[in-house]
Each structure stands twice: as structure tokens, then as C-alpha cells.
Coordinates of C-alpha atoms and ligand atoms in Angstrom, one line a residue:
X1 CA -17.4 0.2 -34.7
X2 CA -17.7 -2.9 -33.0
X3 CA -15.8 -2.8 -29.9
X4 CA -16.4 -1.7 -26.4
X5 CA -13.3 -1.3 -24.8
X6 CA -9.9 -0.9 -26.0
X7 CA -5.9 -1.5 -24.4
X8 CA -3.4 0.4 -25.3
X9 CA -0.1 -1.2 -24.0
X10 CA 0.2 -4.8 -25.1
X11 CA 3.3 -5.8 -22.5
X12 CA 2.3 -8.2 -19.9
X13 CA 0.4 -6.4 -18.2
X14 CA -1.5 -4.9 -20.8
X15 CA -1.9 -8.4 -22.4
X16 CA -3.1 -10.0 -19.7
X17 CA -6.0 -7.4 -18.5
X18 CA -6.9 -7.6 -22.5
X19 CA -7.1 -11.0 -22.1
X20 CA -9.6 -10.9 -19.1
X21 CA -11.7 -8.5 -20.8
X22 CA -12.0 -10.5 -23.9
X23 CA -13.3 -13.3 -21.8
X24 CA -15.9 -11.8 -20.3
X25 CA -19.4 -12.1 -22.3
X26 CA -20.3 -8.8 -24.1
X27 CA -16.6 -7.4 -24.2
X28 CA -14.9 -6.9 -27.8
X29 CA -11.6 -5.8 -27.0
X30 CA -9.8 -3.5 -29.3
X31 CA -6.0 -3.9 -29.2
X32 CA -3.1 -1.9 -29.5
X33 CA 0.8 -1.2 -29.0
X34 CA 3.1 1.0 -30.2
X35 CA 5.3 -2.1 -31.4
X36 CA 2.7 -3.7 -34.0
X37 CA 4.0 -6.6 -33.5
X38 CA 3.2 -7.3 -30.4
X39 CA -0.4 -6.6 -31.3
X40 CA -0.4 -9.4 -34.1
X41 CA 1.7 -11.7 -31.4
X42 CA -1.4 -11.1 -28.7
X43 CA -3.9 -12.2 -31.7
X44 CA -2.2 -15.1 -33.0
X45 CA -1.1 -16.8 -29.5
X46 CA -5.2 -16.1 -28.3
X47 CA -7.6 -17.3 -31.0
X48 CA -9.9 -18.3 -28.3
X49 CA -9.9 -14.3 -27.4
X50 CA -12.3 -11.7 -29.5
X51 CA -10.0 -8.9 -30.3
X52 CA -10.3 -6.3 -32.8
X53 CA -6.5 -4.8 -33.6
X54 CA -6.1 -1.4 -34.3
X55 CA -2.6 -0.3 -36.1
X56 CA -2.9 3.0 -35.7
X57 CA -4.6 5.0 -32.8
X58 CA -6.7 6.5 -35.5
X59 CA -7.9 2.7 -36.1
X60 CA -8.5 2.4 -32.6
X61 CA -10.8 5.5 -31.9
X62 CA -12.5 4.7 -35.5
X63 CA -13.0 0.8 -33.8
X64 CA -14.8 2.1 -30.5
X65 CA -18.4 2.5 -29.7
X66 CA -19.2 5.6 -27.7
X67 CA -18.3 7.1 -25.5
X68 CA -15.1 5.6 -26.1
X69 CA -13.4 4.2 -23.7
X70 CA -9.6 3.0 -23.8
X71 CA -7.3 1.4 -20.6
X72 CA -3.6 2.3 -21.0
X73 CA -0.9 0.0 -19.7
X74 CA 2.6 1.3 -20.9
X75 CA 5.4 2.4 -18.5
X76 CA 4.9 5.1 -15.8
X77 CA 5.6 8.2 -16.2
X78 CA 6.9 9.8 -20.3
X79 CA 5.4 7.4 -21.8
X80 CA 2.3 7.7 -20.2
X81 CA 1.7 11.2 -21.0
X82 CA 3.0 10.7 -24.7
X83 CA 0.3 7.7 -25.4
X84 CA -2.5 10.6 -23.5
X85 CA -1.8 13.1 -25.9
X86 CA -2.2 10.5 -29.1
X87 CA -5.5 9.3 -27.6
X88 CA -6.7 13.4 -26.6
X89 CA -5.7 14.0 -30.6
X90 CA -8.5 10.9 -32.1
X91 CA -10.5 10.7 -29.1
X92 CA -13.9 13.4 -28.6
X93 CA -15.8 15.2 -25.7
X94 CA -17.6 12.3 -23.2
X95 CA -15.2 9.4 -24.4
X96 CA -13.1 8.1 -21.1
X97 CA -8.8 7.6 -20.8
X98 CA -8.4 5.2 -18.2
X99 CA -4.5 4.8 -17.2
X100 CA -4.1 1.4 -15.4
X101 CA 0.0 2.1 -14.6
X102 CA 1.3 2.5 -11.8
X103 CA 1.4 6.9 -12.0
X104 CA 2.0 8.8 -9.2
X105 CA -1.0 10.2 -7.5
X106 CA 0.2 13.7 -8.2
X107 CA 0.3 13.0 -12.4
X108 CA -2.9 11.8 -12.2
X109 CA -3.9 14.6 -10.2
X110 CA -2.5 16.8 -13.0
X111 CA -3.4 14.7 -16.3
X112 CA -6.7 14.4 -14.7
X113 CA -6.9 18.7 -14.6
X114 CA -5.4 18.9 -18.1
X115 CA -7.6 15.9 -20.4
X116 CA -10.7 17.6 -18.4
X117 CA -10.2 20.7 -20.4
X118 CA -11.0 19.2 -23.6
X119 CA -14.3 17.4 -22.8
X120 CA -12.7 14.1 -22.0
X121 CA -12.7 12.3 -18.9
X122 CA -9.3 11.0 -17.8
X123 CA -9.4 7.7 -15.0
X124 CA -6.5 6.8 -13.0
X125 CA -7.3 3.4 -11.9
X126 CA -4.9 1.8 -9.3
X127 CA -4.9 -1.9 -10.8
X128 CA -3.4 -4.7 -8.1
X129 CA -2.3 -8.3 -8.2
X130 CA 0.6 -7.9 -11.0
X131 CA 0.3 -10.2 -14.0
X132 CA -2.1 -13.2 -12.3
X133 CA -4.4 -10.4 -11.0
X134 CA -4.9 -9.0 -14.6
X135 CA -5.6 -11.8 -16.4
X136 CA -7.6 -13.2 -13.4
X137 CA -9.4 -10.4 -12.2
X138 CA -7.3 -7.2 -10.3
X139 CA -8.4 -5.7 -7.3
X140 CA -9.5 -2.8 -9.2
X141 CA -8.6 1.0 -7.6
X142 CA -10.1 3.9 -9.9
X143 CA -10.3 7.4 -9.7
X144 CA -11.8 10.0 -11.8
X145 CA -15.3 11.4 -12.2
X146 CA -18.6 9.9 -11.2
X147 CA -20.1 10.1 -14.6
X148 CA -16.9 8.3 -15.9
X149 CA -17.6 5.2 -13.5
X150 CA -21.3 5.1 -14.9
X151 CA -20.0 3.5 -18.3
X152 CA -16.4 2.3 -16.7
X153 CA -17.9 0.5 -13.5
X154 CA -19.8 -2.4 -15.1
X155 CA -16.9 -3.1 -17.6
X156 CA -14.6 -3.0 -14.5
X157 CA -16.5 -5.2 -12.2
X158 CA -17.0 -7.7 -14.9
X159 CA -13.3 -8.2 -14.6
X160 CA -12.5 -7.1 -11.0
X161 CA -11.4 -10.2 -8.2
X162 CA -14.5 -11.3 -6.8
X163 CA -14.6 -12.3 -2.8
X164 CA -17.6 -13.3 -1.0
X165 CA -19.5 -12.4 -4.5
X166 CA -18.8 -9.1 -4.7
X167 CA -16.4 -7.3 -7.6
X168 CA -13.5 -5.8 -6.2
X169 CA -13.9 -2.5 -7.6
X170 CA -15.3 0.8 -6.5
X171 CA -15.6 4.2 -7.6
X172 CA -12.7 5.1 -5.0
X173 CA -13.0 9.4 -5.6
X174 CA -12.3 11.5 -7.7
X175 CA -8.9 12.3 -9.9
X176 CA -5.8 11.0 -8.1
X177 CA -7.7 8.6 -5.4
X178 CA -7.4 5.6 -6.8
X179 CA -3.9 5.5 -7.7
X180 CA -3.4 7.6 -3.8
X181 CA -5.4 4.4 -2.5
X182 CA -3.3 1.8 -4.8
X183 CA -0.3 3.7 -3.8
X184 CA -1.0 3.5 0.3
X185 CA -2.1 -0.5 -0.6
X186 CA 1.4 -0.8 -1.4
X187 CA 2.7 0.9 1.4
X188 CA 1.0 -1.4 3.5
X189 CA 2.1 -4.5 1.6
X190 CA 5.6 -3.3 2.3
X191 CA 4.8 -3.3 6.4
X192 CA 2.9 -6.4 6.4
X193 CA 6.0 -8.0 4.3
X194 CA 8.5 -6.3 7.0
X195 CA 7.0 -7.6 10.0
X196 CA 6.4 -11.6 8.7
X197 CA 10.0 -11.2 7.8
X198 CA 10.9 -9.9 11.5
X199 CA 8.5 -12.8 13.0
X200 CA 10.0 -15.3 10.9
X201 CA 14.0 -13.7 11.7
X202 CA 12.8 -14.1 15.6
X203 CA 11.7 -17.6 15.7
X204 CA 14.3 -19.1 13.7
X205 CA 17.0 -17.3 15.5
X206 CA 15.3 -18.0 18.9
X207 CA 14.3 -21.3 18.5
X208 CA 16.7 -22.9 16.1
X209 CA 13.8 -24.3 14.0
X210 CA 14.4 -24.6 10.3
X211 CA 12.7 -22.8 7.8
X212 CA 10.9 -25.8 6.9
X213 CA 9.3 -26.0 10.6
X214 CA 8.2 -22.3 10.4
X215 CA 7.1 -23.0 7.5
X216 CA 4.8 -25.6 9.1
X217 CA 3.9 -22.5 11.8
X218 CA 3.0 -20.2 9.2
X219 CA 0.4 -22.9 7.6
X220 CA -1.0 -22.9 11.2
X221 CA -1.1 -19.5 11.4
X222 CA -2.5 -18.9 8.0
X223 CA -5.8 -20.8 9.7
X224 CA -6.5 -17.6 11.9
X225 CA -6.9 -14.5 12.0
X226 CA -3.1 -13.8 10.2
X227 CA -4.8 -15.6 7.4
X228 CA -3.9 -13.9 4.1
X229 CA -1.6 -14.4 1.1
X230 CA 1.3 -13.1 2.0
X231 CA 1.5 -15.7 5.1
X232 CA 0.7 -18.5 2.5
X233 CA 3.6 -17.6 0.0
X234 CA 5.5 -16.8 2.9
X235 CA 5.3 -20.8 4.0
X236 CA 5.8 -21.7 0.5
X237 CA 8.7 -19.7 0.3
X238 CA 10.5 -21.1 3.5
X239 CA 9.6 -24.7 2.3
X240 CA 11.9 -24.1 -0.7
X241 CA 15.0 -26.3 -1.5
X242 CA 17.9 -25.1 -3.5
X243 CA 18.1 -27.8 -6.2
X244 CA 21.5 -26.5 -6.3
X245 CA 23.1 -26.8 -2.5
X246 CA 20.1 -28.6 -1.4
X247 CA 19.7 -26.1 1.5
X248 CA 16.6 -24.2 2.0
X249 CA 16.0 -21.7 -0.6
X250 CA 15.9 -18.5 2.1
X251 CA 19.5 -19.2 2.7
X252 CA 21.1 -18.8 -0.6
X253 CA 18.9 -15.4 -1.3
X254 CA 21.0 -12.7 -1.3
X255 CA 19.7 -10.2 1.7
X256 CA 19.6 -7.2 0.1
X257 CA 15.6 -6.5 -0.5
X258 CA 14.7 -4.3 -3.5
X259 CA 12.0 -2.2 -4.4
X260 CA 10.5 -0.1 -7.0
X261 CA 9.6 2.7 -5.0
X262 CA 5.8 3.1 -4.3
X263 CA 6.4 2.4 -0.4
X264 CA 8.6 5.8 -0.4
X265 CA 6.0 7.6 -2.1
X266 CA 3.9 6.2 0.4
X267 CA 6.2 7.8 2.7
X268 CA 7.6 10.7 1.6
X269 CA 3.7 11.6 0.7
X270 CA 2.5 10.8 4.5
X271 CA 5.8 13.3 5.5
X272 CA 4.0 16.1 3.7
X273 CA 0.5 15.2 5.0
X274 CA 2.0 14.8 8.7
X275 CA 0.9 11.7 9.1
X276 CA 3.2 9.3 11.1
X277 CA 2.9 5.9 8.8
X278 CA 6.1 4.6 11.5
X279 CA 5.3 1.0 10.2
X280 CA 5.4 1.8 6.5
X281 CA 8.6 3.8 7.0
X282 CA 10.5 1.3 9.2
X283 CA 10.1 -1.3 6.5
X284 CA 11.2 0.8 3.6
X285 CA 14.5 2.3 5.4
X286 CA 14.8 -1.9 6.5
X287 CA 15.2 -2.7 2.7
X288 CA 17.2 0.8 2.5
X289 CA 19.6 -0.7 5.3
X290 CA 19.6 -4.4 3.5
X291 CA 20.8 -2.6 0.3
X292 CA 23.6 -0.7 1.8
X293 CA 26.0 -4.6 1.2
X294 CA 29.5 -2.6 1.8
X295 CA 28.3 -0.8 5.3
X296 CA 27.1 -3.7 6.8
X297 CA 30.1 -5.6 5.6
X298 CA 32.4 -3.0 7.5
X299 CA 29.8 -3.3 10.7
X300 CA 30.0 -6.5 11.5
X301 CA 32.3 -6.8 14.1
X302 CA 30.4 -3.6 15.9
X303 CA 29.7 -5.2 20.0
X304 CA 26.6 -7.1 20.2
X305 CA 25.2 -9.3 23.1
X306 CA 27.6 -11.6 24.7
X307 CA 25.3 -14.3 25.7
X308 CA 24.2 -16.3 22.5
X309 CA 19.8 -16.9 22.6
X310 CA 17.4 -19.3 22.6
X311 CA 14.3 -19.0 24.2
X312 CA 13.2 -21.0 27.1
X313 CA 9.8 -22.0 26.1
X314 CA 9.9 -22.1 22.2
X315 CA 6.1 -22.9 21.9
X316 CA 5.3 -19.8 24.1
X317 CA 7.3 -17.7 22.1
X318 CA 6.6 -18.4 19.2
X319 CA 3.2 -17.7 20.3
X320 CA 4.1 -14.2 21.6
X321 CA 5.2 -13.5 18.2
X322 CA 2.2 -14.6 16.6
X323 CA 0.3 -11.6 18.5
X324 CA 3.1 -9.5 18.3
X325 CA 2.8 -9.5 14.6
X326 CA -1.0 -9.2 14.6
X327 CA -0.6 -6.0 16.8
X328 CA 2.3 -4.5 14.8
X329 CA -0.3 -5.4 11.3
X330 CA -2.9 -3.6 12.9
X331 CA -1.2 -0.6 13.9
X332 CA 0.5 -0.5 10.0
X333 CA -2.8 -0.5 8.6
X334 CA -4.5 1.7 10.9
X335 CA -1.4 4.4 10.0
X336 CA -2.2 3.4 6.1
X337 CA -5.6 4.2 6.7
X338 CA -4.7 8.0 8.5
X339 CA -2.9 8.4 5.4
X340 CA -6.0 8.0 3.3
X341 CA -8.3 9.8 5.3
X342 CA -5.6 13.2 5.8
X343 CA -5.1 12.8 1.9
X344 CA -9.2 13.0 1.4
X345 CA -8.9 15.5 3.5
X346 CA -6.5 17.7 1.4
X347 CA -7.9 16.8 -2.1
X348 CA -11.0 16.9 -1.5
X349 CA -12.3 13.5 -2.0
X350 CA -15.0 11.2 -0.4
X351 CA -13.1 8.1 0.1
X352 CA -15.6 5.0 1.9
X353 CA -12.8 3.6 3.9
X354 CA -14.7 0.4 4.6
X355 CA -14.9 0.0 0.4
X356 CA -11.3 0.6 0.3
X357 CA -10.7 -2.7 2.8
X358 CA -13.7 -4.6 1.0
X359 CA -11.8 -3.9 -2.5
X360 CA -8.9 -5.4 -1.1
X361 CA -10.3 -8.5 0.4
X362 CA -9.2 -10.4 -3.3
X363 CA -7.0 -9.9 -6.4
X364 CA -4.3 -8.0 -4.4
X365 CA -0.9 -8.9 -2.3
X366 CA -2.8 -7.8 1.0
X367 CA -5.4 -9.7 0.6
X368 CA -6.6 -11.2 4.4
X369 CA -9.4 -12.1 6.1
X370 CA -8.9 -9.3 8.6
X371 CA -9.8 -7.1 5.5
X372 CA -13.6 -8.1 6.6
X373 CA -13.1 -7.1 10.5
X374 CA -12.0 -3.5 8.8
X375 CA -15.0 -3.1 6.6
X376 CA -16.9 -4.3 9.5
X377 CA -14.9 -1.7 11.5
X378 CA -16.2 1.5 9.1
X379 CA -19.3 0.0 8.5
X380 CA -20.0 0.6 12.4
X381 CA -18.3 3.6 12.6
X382 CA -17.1 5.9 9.3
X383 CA -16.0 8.4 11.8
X384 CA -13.2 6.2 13.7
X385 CA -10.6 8.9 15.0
X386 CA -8.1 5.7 14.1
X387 CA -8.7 2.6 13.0
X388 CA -7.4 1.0 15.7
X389 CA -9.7 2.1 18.4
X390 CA -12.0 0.4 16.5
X391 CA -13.9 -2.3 19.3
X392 CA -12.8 -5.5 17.9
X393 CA -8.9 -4.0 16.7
X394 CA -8.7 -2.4 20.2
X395 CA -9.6 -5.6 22.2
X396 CA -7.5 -7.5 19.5
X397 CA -4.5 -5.0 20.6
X398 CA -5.9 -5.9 24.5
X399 CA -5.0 -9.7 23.9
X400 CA -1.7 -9.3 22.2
X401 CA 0.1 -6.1 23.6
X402 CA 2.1 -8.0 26.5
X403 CA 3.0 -10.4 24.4
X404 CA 4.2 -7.5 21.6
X405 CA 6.0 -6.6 24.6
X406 CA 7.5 -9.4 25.5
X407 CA 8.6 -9.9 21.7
X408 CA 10.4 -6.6 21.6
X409 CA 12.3 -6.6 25.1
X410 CA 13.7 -9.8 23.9
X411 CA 14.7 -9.2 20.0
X412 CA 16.6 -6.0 21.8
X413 CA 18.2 -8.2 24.5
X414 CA 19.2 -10.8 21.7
X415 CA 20.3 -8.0 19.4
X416 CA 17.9 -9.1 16.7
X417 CA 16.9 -6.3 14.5
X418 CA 12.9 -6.3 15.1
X419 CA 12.2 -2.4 13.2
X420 CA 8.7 -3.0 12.3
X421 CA 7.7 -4.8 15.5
X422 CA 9.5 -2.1 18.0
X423 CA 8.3 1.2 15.9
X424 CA 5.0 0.1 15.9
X425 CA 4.6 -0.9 19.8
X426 CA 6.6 2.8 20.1
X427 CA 3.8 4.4 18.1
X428 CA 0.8 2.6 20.4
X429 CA 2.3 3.3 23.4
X430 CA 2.5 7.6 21.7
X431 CA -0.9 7.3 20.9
X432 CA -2.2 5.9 24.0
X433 CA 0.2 8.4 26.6
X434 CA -1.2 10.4 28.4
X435 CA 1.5 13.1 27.8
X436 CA 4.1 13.4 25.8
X437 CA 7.8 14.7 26.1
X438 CA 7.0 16.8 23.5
X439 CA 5.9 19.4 25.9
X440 CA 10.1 19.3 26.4
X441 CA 10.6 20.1 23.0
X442 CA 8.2 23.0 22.7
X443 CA 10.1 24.3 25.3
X444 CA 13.8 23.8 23.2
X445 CA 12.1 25.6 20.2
X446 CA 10.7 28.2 22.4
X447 CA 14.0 28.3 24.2
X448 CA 16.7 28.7 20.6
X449 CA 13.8 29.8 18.4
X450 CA 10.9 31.8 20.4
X451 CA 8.7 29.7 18.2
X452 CA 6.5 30.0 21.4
X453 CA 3.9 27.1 23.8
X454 CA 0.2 26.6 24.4
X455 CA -0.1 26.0 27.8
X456 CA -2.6 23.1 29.1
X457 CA -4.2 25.3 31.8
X458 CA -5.0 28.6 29.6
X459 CA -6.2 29.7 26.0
X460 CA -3.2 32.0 24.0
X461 CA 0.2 31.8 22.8
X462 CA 3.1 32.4 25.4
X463 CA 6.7 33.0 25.6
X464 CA 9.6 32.9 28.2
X465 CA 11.7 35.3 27.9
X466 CA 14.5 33.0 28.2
X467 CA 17.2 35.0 27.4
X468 CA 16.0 38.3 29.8
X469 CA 14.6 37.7 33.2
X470 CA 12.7 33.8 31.8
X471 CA 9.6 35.8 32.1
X472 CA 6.4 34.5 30.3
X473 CA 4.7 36.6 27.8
X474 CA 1.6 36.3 26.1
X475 CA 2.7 36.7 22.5
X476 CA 1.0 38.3 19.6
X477 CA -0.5 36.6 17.0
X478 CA 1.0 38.0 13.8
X479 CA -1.3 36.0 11.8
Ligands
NBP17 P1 6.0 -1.9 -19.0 O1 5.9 -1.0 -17.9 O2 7.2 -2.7 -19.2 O3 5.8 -1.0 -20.3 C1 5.9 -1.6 -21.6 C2 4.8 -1.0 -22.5 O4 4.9 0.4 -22.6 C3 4.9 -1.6 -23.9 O5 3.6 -1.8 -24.4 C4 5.6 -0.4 -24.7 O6 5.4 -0.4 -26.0 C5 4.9 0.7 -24.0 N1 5.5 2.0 -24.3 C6 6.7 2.5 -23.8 BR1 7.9 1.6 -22.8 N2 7.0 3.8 -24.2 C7 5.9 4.1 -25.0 C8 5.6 5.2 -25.8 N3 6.3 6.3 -25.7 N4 4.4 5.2 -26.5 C9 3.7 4.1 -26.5 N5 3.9 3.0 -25.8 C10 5.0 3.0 -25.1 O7 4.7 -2.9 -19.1 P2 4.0 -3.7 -17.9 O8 5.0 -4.4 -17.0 O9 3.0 -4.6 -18.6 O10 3.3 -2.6 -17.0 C11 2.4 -1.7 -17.5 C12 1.9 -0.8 -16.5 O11 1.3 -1.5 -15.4 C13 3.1 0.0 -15.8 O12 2.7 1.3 -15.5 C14 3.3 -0.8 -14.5 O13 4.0 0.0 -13.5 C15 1.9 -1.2 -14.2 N6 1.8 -2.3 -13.3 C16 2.6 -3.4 -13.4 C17 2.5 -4.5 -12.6 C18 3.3 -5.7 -12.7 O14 3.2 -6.6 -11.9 N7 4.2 -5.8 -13.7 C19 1.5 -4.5 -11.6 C20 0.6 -3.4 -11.5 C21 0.8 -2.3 -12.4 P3 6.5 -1.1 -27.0 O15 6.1 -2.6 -27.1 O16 6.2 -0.5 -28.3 O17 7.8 -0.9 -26.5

């Protein structure tokens, strides 16, 4: 056998990361797809490329050095399990499945459980930075057992993104978080997408500057601490001309935002773990609400704001929406993070949140220099009750929260949809109360439901006897 590592899943994702490993010195890369031809395609377009191609998954085991160790890139989900079972059947005991899709946390959780049983060790490696990322080096996300990563890690960090010299890659925990972690990444990606789109909506509509101009603003912004690569595209976006109409590019875009689904997993999984990702949410219902083309068509002649906007001081504003959309990226980061850390909590696994920001800092859509200030964040602190309170993120939230302020009154006054920015000021101003009103709804459920109150001045459980003489009982703990 001469090679090392194999791919299974020749598409373009598959090709690509093959492509990257069989660039790296002391990789052979054994190749293979279901569709053979794909396989010979691969070959023949990459001469340059060492690859060993394997027809059959029987070729393919017979091909590997041990432990074996093969990276599947098919389609989520059915085809994923059928291309596990083919490798379980040629595979042996101490060889490593690594599956480099994008599976749900949950499958992984539960192909993880079910390859273990037969001596093999099953990865689920979160890979980021679509097709550019693979054949360039992916901010690398994997799961699994320890022992796996002694023979998997130096292959991966060979290929991983590299910033400030070190491989993107770490041995995240073990069976489902690293594709949890790439799932919460995207989740994130979603939010930070939402809220340069609201910051973008805000100036234009406020200021009357063309795309091209906030283009220019973005550039400048991209020079601080917003720097990252979703403020770059997003300039290089704006500058666009339709070759077409010859108007900017943004205009003739259809506003109805898809997606593929990981940011509701993100959230539907953070509604089971009772962790409020508000941020993450408020930009997946805003693509929902972008989608829904014949209920906004009916809406639009709902009342709005009489008085048409501008701003006084466009410089200023613009300005205030700069911090306003550092504050709101904080806050959907430090919710991403909750997630993670509630989610360790619950499976059981020992996540280094500071690696999880390092491992993002290239080779991924959030990549951004305030990655470091996170890492920097953990490294002082592992035990942060949030990541915002966090010295430098709460002084950072210090200098920008009148302005965040300031950002949302208006957008509400204008009648400017601003979801991302206004949940997430809504959240920090929860957080930081000193009481809530949901002392008031304790006492509706108490009230309809006798699902009884803690009360702030005693230990026990208590009810009013609200439909009798509004009494208060202690009540009995039936537990
Ligand atoms: P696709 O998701 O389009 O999958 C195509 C591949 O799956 C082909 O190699 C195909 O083989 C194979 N396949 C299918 Br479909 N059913 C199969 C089966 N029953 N048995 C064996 N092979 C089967 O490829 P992709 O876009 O390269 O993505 C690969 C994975 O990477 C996906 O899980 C994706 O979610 C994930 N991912 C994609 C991106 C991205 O930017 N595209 C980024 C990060 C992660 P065939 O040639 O014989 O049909």
C-alpha cells in the first residue's frame, strides 16, 4: 500500500481537499467516487497531483497504510451513512472514517456510537471555507476520539488555513463537537451577515449615499476592528455594476435571501439547550421574512412613518452605526459561544473556547481580527460567565452602546427594519437588568397554571391561592 490518506467523494468539494492533500509533501492521496468517472477526470485534469485511484472501495482499503484513514465528502445525510457502511465492510479495528460533510451534529453523535462498536474510529470534522477553503487550506473543525487525532491531526494541520503561523485545526472534542462547533460557526456567519446588511440598509436609506460610497466606508471600516472577510466581500459586493442596466449590482438582486439550513439547526438546537442565540435567530427568521415574496407584496401599503429620513449629520451617523454593528457582533458571538459551552455541557465534551476562535481566525467566512481579542478573551479567563463580560468586549460595548442606541431609536422612527441590531441591544439591556418582568409572568403561570414562584427574600417553593382567599402556600416538592 502506498498511500496515506484517501477521499471518498470526488465532487468539488471532495476534489478540491484531495487536491490540497496531494500537495502537501509526504501525502499520497488515494482517490475515489462512486461515479468512476469522476475519479479518472480528477487524475487526468491534475498530473501535477500524486494520486493513487481506487475503483472499488476494496481497492481503496487494499491501497492504504495503517491505520487507514479515509475523508468522506458526499452529500449529507443517506448518502453519508451508505458510503460509512461500504468503508465499515473493507476497513479493520484502529483504521479512522473521517466525514468532512456537512452532518448534523446529532448523526455524528450517532454514527460516531455505532462505527465505535466495531473497532473503528469514526471523525466528524466540521470543514469551512467552501471550495477555496479546501483546496487552499479549510479552517478545520473535527470531532471524534483523541487517539483518532494522534494519526489525523498532523495530516490535518498540514492542510488546515494557517494565520499568524499556526494551522487552523484542533482536536475540538469528542463525537459530534466538531460538526456542533462548525454548525454554531455558521450560525454566527448568518448574524454577522444580517447585521452588515442592516448597517449597510441604514446608511444608504439615511444618507442617500450610493452603494459605491458605502462601499468606500466599508474599506475604511475593514481597517479596524470590523476587519474581517465578510466586510471586505461585502465592499466588493456594493462596488458591483450590472453590465446589464449598468446600475449597481445590489439593486437588481432579487431580496429574497436563501439558505441551506445550518443557521436553523443552529437555532432550533439553542431552543432545546435554552440558550437565547436572539442574534442568530433574528437573522434567520430575516431571510424567512425576505422569502415570504407574496406577503410582503400584499403588505406594502401597511402605514409607515409620514415624514420621509435623512439624517442630519451623515458622518456621525454613519459613525453610530459603525459601533452599533460592533456591539450587535459582539453580543451574536458571545450568544454563539453560550451555545457551545451549554452544548459541552450536555454531551459531555471539553471544548477550549479560545481554540475554537483561534481556528477560525483563517480559512472560514468569519474570519476577523476580533477572533484574536476572543482567544485573548479565554486565554485570560476559560471561565467567562459570557463572553461579553469579557474586559476588553465589555469596555468595547462601554464605547459603542449610546451610539447602538441611537442607531435603533432611529431605524424604528424611520421605519427601517433593523432586527439584528434592535434584538441584540434588547438582549444586553436583559442581561444587564437588574430585574426582570419575568417576575410578572411567574406570577400568570402561577395564577392559570399553579406552576408556582421562588420568592427573592426566602428559600422554598410558594403558591397563591388565587382562586380561594389569594393566600400563599408553601408548596410541596413532588419531586
Ligand atoms: P455534493 O454534496 O454535491 O455530493 C456529491 C458527491 O456525493 C458525489 O461525489 C456523489 O457521487 C456522492 N454521492 C451521492 Br450524491 N450519493 C452517494 C452514494 N449513495 N454513495 C456514494 N457516493 C454518493 O458534493 P460537494 O458540494 O462537494 O459537498 C460535499 C460535502 O461537503 C457535503 O456534505 C457538503 O454539505 C459539504 N460542504 C460543502 C461546502 C460547499 O461549499 N460546497 C462547504 C463545506 C462543506 P457521484 O459522483 O457518484 O454522484
Amino acid at each position: 500500500p502506498t498511500a496515506n490518506i484517501a477521499v471518498v467523494g470526488l465532487a468539488v468539494m471532495g476534489s478540491n481537499l484531495a487536491r490540497n492533500l496531494a500537495s502537501r509533501e509526504g501525502n499520497t492521496v488515494a482517490v475515489y467516487n462512486r461515479t468512476t468517472q469522476k475519479t479518472d477526470d480528477l487524475i487526468a485534469a491534475h498530473p501535477e497531483a500524486e494520486f493513487v485511484k481506487a475503483a472499488t472501495m476494496q481497492e481503496l482499503a487494499d491501497s492504504l497504510q495503517k491505520p487507514r484513514t479515509a475523508i468522506i465528502m458526499v452529500k449529507a445525510g443517506r448518502p453519508t451513512d451508505a458510503v460509512i457502511d461500504e468503508l465499515v465492510s473493507v476497513f479493520e479495528p484502529g483504521d479512522i472514517i473521517v466525514d468532512g460533510g456537512n452532518a448534523l451534529f446529532t448523526d455524528t453523535i450517532r454514527r460516531e456510537a455505532a462505527v465505535r462498536e466495531t473497532g473503528i474510529h469514526f471523525v466528524g470534522c466540521g470543514i469551512s471555507g467552501g471550495e477555496e477553503g479546501a483546496l487552499n487550506g479549510p479552517s478545520l473543525m473535527p470531532g471524534g476520539t483523541a487517539e483518532s487525532y494522534e494519526t489525523l491531526g498532523p495530516i490535518l494541520e498540514r492542510i488546515a488555513a494557517v494565520a499568524e503561523g499556526e494551522p487552523c485545526v484542533t482536536h475540538v472534542g469528542t463525537d459530534g463537537a466538531g460538526h456542533f462547533v462548525k454548525m454554531v460557526h455558521n450560525g454566527i456567519e448568518y448574524a454577522d451577515m444580517q447585521l452588515i446588511a442592516e448597517a449597510y440598509d441604514l446608511i444608504r436609506r439615511g444618507t442617500g449615499k450610493s452603494p459605491a460610497e458605502i462601499a468606500d466606508i466599508f474599506d475604511a471600516w475593514n481597517g479596524g476592528e470590523l476587519e474581517s472577510y465578510l466586510i471586505e466581500i461585502t465592499a466588493e459586493v456594493l462596488r458591483q455594476v450590472d453590465a446589464e442596466t449598468g446600475t449597481p449590482l445590489v439593486d437588481v438582486i432579487l431580496d429574497a435571501a436563501g439558505a441551506k439550513g445550518t443557521g436553523a439547526w443552529t437555532v432550533q438546537t439553542a431552543l432545546d439547550l435554552g440558550v437565547p442565540v436572539s442574534g442568530i435567530a433574528e437573522a434567520v427568521f430575516a431571510r424567512s421574512l425576505s422569502s415570504r415574496l407574496a406577503q410582503r407584496e400584499a403588505a406594502t401599503d401597511l402605514p409607515g412613518p409620514s415624514d420621509a429620513w435623512t439624517v442630519a449629520d451623515p458622518e456621525a451617523f454613519v459613525e453610530d452605526v459603525r459601533k452599533a454593528l460592533f456591539a450587535s457582533k459582539i453580543i451574536a458571538y458571545s450568544q454563539g459561544f453560550d451555545e457551545i459551552v451549554a452544548a459541552a455541557e450536555e454531551h459531555g465534551w471539553e471544548i477550549q473556547k479560545g481554540e475554537v476562535a483561534r481556528i477560525w481566525r483563517a480559512g472560514c467566512i468569519i474570519r476577523a481580527r476580533f477572533l484574536n481579542d476572543i482567544t485573548s478573551a479565554y486565554a485570560e479567563n476559560p471561565d467567562l460567565p459570557a463572553l461579553l463580560l469579557a474586559p476588553y468586549f465589555r469596555d468595547a460595548l462601554g464605547q459603542t452602546q449610546e451610539a447602538w442606541r441611537r442607531v435603533v431609536v432611529a431605524a424604528a422612527q424611520a421605519g427601517i427594519p433593523a432586527p439584528a441590531f434592535s434584538s441584540s441591544l434588547s438582549y444586553y439591556d436583559g442581561l444587564r437588568a437588574d430585574r426582570l418582568p419575568a417576575a410578572l409572568v411567574q406570577g400568570q403561570r402561577d395564577f392559570f397554571g399553579a406552576h408556582t414562584y421562588r420568592r427573592v427574600d426566602k428559600d422554598g417553593t410558594f403558591h397563591t391561592q388565587w382562586s380561594g382567599d389569594r393566600t400563599e402556600v408553601e408548596a410541596v416538592d413532588t419531586h
